Short mmCIF file of C-alpha atoms and ligand atoms in Angstrom, two decimals:
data_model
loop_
_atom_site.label_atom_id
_atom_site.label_comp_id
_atom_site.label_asym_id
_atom_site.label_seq_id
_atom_site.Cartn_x
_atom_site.Cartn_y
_atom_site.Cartn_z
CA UNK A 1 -18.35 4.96 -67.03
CA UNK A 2 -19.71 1.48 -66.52
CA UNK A 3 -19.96 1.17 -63.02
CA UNK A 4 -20.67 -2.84 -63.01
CA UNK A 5 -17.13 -3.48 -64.27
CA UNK A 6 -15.84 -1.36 -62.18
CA UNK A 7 -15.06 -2.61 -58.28
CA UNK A 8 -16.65 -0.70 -55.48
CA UNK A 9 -13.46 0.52 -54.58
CA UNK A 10 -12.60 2.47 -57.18
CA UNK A 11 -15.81 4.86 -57.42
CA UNK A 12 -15.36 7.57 -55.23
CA UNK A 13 -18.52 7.15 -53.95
CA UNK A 14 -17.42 3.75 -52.60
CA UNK A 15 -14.07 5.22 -51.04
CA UNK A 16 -12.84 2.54 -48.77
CA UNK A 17 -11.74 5.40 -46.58
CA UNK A 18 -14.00 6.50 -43.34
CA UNK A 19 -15.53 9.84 -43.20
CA UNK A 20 -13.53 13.24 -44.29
CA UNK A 21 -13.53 14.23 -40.77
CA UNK A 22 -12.24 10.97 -39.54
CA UNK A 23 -9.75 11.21 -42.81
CA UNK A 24 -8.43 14.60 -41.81
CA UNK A 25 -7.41 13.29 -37.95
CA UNK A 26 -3.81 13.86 -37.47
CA UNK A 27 -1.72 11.10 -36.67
CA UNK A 28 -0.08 11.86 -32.78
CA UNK A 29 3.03 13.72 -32.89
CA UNK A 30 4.21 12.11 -30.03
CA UNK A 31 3.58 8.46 -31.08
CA UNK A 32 5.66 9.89 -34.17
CA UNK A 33 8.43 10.79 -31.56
CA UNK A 34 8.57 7.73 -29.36
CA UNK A 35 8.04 5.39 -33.61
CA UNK A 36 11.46 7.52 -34.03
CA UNK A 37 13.08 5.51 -31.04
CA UNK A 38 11.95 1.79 -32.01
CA UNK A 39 15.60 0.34 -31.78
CA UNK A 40 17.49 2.67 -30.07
CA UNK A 41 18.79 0.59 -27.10
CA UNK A 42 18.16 2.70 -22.97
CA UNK A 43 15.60 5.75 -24.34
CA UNK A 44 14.50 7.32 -21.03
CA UNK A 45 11.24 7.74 -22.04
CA UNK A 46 9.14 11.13 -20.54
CA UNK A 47 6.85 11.63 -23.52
CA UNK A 48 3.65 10.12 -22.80
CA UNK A 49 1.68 11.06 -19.56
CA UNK A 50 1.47 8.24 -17.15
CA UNK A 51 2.62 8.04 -14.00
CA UNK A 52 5.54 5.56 -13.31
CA UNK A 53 3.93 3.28 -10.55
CA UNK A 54 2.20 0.82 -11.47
CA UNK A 55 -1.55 0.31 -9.77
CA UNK A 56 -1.84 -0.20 -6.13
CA UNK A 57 -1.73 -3.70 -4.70
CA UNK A 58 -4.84 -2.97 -2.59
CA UNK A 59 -6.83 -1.65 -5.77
CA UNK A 60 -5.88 -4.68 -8.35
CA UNK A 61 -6.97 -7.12 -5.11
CA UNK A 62 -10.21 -5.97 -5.85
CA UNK A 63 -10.48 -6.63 -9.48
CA UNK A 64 -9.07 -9.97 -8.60
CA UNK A 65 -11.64 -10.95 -6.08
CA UNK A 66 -14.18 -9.24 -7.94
CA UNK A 67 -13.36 -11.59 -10.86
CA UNK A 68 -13.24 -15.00 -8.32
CA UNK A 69 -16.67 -13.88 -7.31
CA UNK A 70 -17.40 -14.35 -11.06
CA UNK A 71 -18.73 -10.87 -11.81
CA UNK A 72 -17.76 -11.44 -15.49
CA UNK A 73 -21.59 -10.12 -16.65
CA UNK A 74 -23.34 -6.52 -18.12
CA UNK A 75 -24.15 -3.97 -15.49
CA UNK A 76 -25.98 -1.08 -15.63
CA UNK A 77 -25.35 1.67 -18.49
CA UNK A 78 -24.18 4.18 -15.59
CA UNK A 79 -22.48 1.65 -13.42
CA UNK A 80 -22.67 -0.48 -10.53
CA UNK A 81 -24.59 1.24 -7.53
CA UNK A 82 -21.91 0.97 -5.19
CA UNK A 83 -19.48 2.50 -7.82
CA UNK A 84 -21.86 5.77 -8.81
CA UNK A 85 -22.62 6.09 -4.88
CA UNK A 86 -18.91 6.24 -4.35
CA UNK A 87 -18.16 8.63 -7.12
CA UNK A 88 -21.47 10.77 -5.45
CA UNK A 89 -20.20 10.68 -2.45
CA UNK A 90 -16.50 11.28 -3.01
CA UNK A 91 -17.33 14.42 -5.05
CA UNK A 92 -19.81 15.77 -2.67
CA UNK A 93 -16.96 15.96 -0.24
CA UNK A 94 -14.84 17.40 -2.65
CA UNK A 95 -17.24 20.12 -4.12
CA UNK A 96 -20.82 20.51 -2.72
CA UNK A 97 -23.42 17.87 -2.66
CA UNK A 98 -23.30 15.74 -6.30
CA UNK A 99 -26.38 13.26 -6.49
CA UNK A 100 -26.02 10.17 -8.01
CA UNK A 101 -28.19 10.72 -10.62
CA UNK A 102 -25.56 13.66 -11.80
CA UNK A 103 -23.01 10.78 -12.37
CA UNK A 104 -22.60 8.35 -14.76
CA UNK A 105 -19.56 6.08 -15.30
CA UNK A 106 -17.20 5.63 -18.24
CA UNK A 107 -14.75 3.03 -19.61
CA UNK A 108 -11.87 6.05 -19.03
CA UNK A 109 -11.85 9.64 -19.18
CA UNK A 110 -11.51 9.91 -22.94
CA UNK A 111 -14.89 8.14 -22.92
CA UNK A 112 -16.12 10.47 -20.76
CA UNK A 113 -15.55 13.06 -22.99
CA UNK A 114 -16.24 11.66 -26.42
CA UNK A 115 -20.05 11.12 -24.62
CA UNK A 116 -20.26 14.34 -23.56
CA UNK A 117 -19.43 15.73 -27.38
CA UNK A 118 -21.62 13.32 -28.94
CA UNK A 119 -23.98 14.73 -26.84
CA UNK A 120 -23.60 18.32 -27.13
CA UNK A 121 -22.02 18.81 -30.50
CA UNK A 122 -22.77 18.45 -34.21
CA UNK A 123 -21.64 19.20 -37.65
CA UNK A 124 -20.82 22.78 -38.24
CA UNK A 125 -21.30 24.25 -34.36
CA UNK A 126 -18.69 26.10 -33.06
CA UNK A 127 -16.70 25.53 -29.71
CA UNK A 128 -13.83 26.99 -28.05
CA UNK A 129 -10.79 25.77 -26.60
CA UNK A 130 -8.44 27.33 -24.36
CA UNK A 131 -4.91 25.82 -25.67
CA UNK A 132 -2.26 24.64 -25.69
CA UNK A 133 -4.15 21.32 -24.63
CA UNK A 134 -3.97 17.64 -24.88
CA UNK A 135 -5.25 16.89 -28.37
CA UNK A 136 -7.38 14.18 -27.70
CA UNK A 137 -10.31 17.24 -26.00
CA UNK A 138 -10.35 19.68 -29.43
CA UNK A 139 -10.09 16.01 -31.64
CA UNK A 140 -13.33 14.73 -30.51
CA UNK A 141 -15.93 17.66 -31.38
CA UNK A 142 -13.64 17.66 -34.66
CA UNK A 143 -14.72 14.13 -35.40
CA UNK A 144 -18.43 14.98 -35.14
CA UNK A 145 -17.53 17.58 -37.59
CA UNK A 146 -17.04 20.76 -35.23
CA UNK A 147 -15.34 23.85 -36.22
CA UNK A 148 -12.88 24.70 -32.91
CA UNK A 149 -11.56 27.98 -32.48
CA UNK A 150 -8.30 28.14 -30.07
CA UNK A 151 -7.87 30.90 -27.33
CA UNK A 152 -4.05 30.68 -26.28
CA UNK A 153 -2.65 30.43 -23.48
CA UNK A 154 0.28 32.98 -22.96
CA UNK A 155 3.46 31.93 -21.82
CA UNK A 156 5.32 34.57 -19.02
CA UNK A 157 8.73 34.38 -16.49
CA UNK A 158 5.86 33.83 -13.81
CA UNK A 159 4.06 30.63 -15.83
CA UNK A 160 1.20 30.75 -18.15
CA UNK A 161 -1.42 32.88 -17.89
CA UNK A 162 -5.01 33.09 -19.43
CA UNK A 163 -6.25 36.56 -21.26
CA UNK A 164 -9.87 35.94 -19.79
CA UNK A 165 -11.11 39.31 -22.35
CA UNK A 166 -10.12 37.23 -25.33
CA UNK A 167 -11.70 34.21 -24.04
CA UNK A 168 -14.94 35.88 -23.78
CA UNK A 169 -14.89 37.61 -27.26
CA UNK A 170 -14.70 34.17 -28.58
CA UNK A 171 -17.78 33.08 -26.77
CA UNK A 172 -20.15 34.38 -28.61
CA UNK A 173 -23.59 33.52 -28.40
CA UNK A 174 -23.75 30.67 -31.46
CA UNK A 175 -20.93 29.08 -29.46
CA UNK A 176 -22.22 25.43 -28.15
CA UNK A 177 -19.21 24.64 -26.07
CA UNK A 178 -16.55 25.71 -23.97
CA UNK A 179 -13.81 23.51 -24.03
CA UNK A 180 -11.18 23.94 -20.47
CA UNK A 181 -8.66 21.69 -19.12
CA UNK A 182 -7.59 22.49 -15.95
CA UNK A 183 -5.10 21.65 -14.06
CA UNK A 184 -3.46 21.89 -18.29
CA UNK A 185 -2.15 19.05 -19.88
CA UNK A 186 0.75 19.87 -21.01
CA UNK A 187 1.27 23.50 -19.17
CA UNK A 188 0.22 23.18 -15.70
CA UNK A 189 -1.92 25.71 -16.11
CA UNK A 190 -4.68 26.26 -13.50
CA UNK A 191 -8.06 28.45 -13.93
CA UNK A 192 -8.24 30.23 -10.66
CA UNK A 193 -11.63 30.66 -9.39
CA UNK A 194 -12.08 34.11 -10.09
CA UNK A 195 -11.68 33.06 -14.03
CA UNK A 196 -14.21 30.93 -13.49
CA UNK A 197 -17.02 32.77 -12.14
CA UNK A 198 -16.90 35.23 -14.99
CA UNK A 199 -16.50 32.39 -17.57
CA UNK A 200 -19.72 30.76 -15.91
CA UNK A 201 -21.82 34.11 -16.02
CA UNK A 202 -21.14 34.69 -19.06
CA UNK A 203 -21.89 30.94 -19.95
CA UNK A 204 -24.51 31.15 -18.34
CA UNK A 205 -26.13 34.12 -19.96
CA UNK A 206 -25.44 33.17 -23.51
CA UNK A 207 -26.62 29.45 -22.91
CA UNK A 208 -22.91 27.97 -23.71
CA UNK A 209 -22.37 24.34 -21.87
CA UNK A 210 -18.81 24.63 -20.46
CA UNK A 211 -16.85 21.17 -20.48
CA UNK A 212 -14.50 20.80 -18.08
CA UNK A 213 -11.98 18.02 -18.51
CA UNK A 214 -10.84 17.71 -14.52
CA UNK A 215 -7.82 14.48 -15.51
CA UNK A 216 -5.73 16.11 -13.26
CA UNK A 217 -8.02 17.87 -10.25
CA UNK A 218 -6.07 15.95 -7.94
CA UNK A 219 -3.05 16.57 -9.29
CA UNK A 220 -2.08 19.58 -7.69
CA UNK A 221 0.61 21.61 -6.28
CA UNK A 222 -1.12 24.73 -4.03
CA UNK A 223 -3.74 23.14 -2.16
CA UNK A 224 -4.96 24.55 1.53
CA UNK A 225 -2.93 21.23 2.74
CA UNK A 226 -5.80 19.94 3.69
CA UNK A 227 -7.40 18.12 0.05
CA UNK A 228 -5.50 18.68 -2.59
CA UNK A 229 -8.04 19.69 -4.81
CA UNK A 230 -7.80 22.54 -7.96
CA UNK A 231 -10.23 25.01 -7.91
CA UNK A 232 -13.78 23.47 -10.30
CA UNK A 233 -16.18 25.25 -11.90
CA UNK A 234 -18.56 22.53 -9.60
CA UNK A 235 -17.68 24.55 -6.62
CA UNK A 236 -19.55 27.70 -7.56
CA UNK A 237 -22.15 26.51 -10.17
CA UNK A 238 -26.23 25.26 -9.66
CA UNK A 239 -27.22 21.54 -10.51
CA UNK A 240 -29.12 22.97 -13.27
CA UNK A 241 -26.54 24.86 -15.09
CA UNK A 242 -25.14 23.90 -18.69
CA UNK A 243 -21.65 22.05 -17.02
CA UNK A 244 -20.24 18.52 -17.49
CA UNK A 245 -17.20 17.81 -15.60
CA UNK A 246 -14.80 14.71 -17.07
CA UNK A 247 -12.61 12.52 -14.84
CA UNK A 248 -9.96 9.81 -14.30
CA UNK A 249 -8.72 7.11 -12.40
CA UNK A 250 -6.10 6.92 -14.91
CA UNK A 251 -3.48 10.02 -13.09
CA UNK A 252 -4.99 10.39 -9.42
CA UNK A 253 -4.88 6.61 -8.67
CA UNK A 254 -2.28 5.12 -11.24
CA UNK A 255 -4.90 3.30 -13.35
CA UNK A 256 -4.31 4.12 -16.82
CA UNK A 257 -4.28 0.86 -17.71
CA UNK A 258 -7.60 -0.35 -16.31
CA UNK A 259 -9.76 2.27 -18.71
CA UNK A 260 -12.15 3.94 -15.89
CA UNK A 261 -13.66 7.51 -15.77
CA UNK A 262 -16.66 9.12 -15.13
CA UNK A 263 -18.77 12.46 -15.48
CA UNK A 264 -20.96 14.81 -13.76
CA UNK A 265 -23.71 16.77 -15.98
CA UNK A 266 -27.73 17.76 -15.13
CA UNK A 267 -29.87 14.87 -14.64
CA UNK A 268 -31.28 15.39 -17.76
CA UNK A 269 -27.95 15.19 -20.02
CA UNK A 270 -27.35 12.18 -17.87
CA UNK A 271 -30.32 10.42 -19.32
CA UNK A 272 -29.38 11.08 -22.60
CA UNK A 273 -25.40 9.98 -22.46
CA UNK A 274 -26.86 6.97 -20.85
CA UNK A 275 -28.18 6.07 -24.35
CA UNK A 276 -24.90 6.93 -25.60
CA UNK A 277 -23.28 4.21 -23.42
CA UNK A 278 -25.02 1.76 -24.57
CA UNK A 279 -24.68 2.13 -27.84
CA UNK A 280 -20.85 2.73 -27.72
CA UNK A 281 -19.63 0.45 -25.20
CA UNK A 282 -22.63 -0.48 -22.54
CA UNK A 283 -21.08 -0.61 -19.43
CA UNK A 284 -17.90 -0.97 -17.72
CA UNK A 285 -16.29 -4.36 -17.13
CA UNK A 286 -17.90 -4.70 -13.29
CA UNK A 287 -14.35 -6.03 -12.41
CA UNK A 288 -12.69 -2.59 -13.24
CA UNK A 289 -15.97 -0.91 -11.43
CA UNK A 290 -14.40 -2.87 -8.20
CA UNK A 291 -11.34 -1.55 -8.61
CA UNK A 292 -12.81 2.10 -9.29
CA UNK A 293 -14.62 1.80 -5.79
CA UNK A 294 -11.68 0.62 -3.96
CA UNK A 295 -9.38 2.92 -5.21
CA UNK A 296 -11.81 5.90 -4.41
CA UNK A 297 -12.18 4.14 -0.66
CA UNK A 298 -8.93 3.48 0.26
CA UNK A 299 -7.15 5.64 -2.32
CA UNK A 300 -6.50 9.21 -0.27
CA UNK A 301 -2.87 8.09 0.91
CA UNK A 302 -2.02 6.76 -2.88
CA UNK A 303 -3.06 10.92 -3.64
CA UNK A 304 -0.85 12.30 -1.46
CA UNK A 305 2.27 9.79 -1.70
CA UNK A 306 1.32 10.79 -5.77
CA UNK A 307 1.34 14.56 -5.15
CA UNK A 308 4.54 14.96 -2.84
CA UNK A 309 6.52 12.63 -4.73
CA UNK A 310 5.66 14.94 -8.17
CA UNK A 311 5.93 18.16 -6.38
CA UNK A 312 9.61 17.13 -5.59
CA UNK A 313 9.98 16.38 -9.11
CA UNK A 314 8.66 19.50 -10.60
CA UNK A 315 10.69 21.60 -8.14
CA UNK A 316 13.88 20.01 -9.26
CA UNK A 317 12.91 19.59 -12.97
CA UNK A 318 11.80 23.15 -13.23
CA UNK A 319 15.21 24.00 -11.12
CA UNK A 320 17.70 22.38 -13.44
CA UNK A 321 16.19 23.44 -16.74
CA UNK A 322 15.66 27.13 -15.97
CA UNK A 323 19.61 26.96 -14.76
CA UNK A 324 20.62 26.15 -18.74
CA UNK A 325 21.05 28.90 -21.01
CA UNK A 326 18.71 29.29 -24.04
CA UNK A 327 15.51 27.21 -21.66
CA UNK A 328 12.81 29.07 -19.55
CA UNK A 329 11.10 26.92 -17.52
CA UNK A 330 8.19 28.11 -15.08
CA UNK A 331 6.92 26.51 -11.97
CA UNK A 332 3.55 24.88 -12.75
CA UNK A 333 0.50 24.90 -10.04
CA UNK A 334 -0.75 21.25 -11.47
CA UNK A 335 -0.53 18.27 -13.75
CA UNK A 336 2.29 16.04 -14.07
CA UNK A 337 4.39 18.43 -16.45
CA UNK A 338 7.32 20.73 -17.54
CA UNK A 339 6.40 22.39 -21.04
CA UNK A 340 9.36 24.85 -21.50
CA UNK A 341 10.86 27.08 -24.17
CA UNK A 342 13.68 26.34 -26.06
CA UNK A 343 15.35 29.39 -27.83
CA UNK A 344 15.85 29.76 -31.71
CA UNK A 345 13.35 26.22 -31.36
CA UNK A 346 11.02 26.36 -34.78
CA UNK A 347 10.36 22.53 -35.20
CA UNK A 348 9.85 20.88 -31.73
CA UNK A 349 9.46 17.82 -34.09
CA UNK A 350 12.18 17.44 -35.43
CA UNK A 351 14.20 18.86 -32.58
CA UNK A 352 12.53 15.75 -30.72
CA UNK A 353 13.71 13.02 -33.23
CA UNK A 354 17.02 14.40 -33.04
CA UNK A 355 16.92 14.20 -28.69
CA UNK A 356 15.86 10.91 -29.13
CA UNK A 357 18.26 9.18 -31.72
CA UNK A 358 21.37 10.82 -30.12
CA UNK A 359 20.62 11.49 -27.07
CA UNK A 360 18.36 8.73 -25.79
CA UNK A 361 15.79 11.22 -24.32
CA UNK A 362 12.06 11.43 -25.21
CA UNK A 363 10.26 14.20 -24.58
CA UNK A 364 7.01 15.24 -26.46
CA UNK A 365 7.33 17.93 -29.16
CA UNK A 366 5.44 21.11 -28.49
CA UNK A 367 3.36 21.50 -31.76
CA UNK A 368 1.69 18.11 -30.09
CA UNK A 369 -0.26 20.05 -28.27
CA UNK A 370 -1.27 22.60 -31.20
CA UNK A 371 0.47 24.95 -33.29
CA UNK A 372 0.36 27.38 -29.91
CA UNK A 373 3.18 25.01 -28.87
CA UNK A 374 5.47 25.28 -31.39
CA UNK A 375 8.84 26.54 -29.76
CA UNK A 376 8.20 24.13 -26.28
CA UNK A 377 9.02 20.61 -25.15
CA UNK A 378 7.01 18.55 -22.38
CA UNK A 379 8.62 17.03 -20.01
CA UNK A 380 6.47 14.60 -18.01
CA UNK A 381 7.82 14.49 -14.36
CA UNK A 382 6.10 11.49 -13.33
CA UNK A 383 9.57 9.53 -12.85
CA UNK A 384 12.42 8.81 -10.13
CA UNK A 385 15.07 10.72 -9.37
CA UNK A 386 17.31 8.50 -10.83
CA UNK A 387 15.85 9.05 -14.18
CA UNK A 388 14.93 13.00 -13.89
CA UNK A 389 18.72 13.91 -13.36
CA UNK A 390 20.31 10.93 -16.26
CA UNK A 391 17.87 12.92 -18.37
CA UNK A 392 18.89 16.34 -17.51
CA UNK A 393 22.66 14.76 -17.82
CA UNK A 394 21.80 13.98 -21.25
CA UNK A 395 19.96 17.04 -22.21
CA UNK A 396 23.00 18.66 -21.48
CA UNK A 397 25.37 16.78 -23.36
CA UNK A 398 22.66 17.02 -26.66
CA UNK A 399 22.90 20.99 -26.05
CA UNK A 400 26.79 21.45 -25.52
N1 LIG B 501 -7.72 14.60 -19.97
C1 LIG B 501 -6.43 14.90 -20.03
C2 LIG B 501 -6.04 16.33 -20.02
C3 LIG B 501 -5.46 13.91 -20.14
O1 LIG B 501 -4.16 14.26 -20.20
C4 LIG B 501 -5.87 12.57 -20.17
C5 LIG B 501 -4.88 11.50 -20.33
O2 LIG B 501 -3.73 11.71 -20.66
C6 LIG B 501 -7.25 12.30 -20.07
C7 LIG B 501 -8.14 13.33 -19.99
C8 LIG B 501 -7.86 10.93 -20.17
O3 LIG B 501 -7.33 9.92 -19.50
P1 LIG B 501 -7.85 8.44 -19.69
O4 LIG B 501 -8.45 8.33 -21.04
O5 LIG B 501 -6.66 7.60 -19.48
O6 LIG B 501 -8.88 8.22 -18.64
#
């Protein structure tokens, strides 16, 4: 063929399409969902995971004022001092002295974790993901051309449970990465700390970096009443083992909106995601950094108005749906979510479409969250009253 009468376009080798990796991304099943109920009129909408509230009036003031001041310039790849000291300090109180120079900030969690991939993982390596999970953590290391290979969570009466023996035969010793969310978005799962400890020596020993996405740390249920806190692989490990931690003021202080995360690694990992900021995104609007610190100074009583007001939520979610034949529904320790079973359930998909366009419910399919999902709907329970029982009214009607 002639190739200078043909256009660019048409060669193959001049595809106007991005990378096969990038190509083979699926499309989110619950933006596929919530497309399904453009146009019908009073959806009660539970299928994405945001809270309900919008940001605290004491926490935008300071992204206002920090905007007056004029602090519309660049700041520093890892984030205004008095941001990163905040974030040191807060943790330290939280799990064991952090340094600031184990901290580095991020323009939202996701951020925070995409780094920590680009870092850690290339073409071909393998990691491991404990799933169900939200699809975003086992889509990034697939971008950069990963292979991941799922260990499943297992559903029982008592809630889901981890089979720690599997887990470890998957790690084996050309693994790169361990992949946990915990608190678990969508299940509630939580990794108790005796899980961990194994999972770390055994990390530890075969030189596997463990990344642990910590959203929803905050976020839970079974604390000591004291700080609600979920157990962290931070609490037990050495500043110099292979860990990165990713967080979020998106779920703890209602700030999904503003785009602000942050992650703890070894110094040295630091240095290098530092590099990584800047050539991705540079630094964090210092405006949003204000709000960051202010929501981590004054932010304690927006926690725990957050965490009793979703407790009483989850207990009467979880209450109603395990009272309707055909659903099993399991308390969860943490996270915002129900993610129940729906009997004789094979498309969670479809089933959703259907709940939406004549019921005027969304919920997010199952499958969303892998094909480990298939069979379950989430049910996010950050919502009023009000709304939690209309929707249970409705999912009623829908199943007769
Ligand atoms: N990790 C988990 C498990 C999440 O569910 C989310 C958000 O839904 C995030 C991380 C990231 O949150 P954001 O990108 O809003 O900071």
């Amino acid at each position: 063929m002639d190739t200078r009468t043909v256009l660019p376009a048409q060669r193959a080798e001049f595809s106007l399409n991005a990378r096969p990796e990038v190509v083979a991304l699926r499309n989110s099943k619950i933006r596929e969902v919530a497309n399904a109920g453009i146009g019908v009129p009073d959806v009660l909408p539970f299928w994405f995971g945001e809270p309900d509230e919008v940001t605290p009036e004491f926490i935008c003031r300071a992204g206002i004022e920090s905007i007056a001041r004029g602090e519309t310039f660049y700041s520093h790849n890892f984030g205004i001092p008095e941001l990163r000291g905040a974030i040191s300090a807060y943790m330290s109180r939280l799990h064991g002295h952090i340094a600031e120079d184990r901290v580095a900030v991020t323009g939202s969690g996701m951020s925070a974790l995409m780094h920590t991939m680009q870092a850690l993982v290339g073409h071909g390596d393998r990691v491991v993901a404990v799933t169900p999970v939200w699809p975003n953590l086992v889509e990034g290391p697939r971008i950069l051309g990963a292979q991941v290979t799922t260990v499943a969570l297992q559903f029982e009466p008592e809630g889901w449970k981890l089979d720690l023996e599997r887990l470890i035969e998957a790690l084996t010793p050309d693994t790169k990465a361990l992949l946990v969310n915990s608190p678990n978005n969508p299940t509630g799962w939580t990794m108790g700390r005796a899980e961990q400890q194994v999972l770390l020596e055994h990390c530890r020993r075969l030189g596997i970096w463990i990344v642990a996405d910590d959203a929803y740390e905050r976020i839970y249920f079974e604390g000591d009443g004291t700080t609600q806190v979920a157990p962290s692989f931070l609490d037990i490990a050495h500043p110099d083992d292979r860990l990165v931690n990713a967080y979020t003021f998106s779920k703890s202080w209602l700030m999904t909106g503003w785009r602000l995360g942050w992650l703890a690694a070894p110094p040295p990992l630091i240095e290098d995601i530092g590099k990584l900021i800047e050539y991705n995104f540079s630094c964090v609007p210092v405006f949003v950094q204000r709000a960051g610190a202010a929501a981590i100074a004054g932010g304690e009583g927006t926690i725990a108005h957050t965490v009793a007001r979703y407790r009483k939520a989850r207990d009467y979610l979880v209450a109603e749906l395990s009272r309707l034949p055909g659903i099993e529904a399991a308390a969860t320790p943490g996270a915002m979510y129900a993610f129940f079973k729906v009997e004789g359930m094979t498309d969670s998909l479809s089933y959703c479409t259907k709940l939406v366009k004549e019921a005027r419910l969304g919920l997010a399919p199952g499958v969303a969250f892998g094909p480990e999902g298939e069979g379950f709907l989430r049910w996010c329970f950050a919502a009023s009253e009000e709304n939690l029982a209309e929707g249970i009214r409705r999912f009623k009607k829908f199943r007769g």
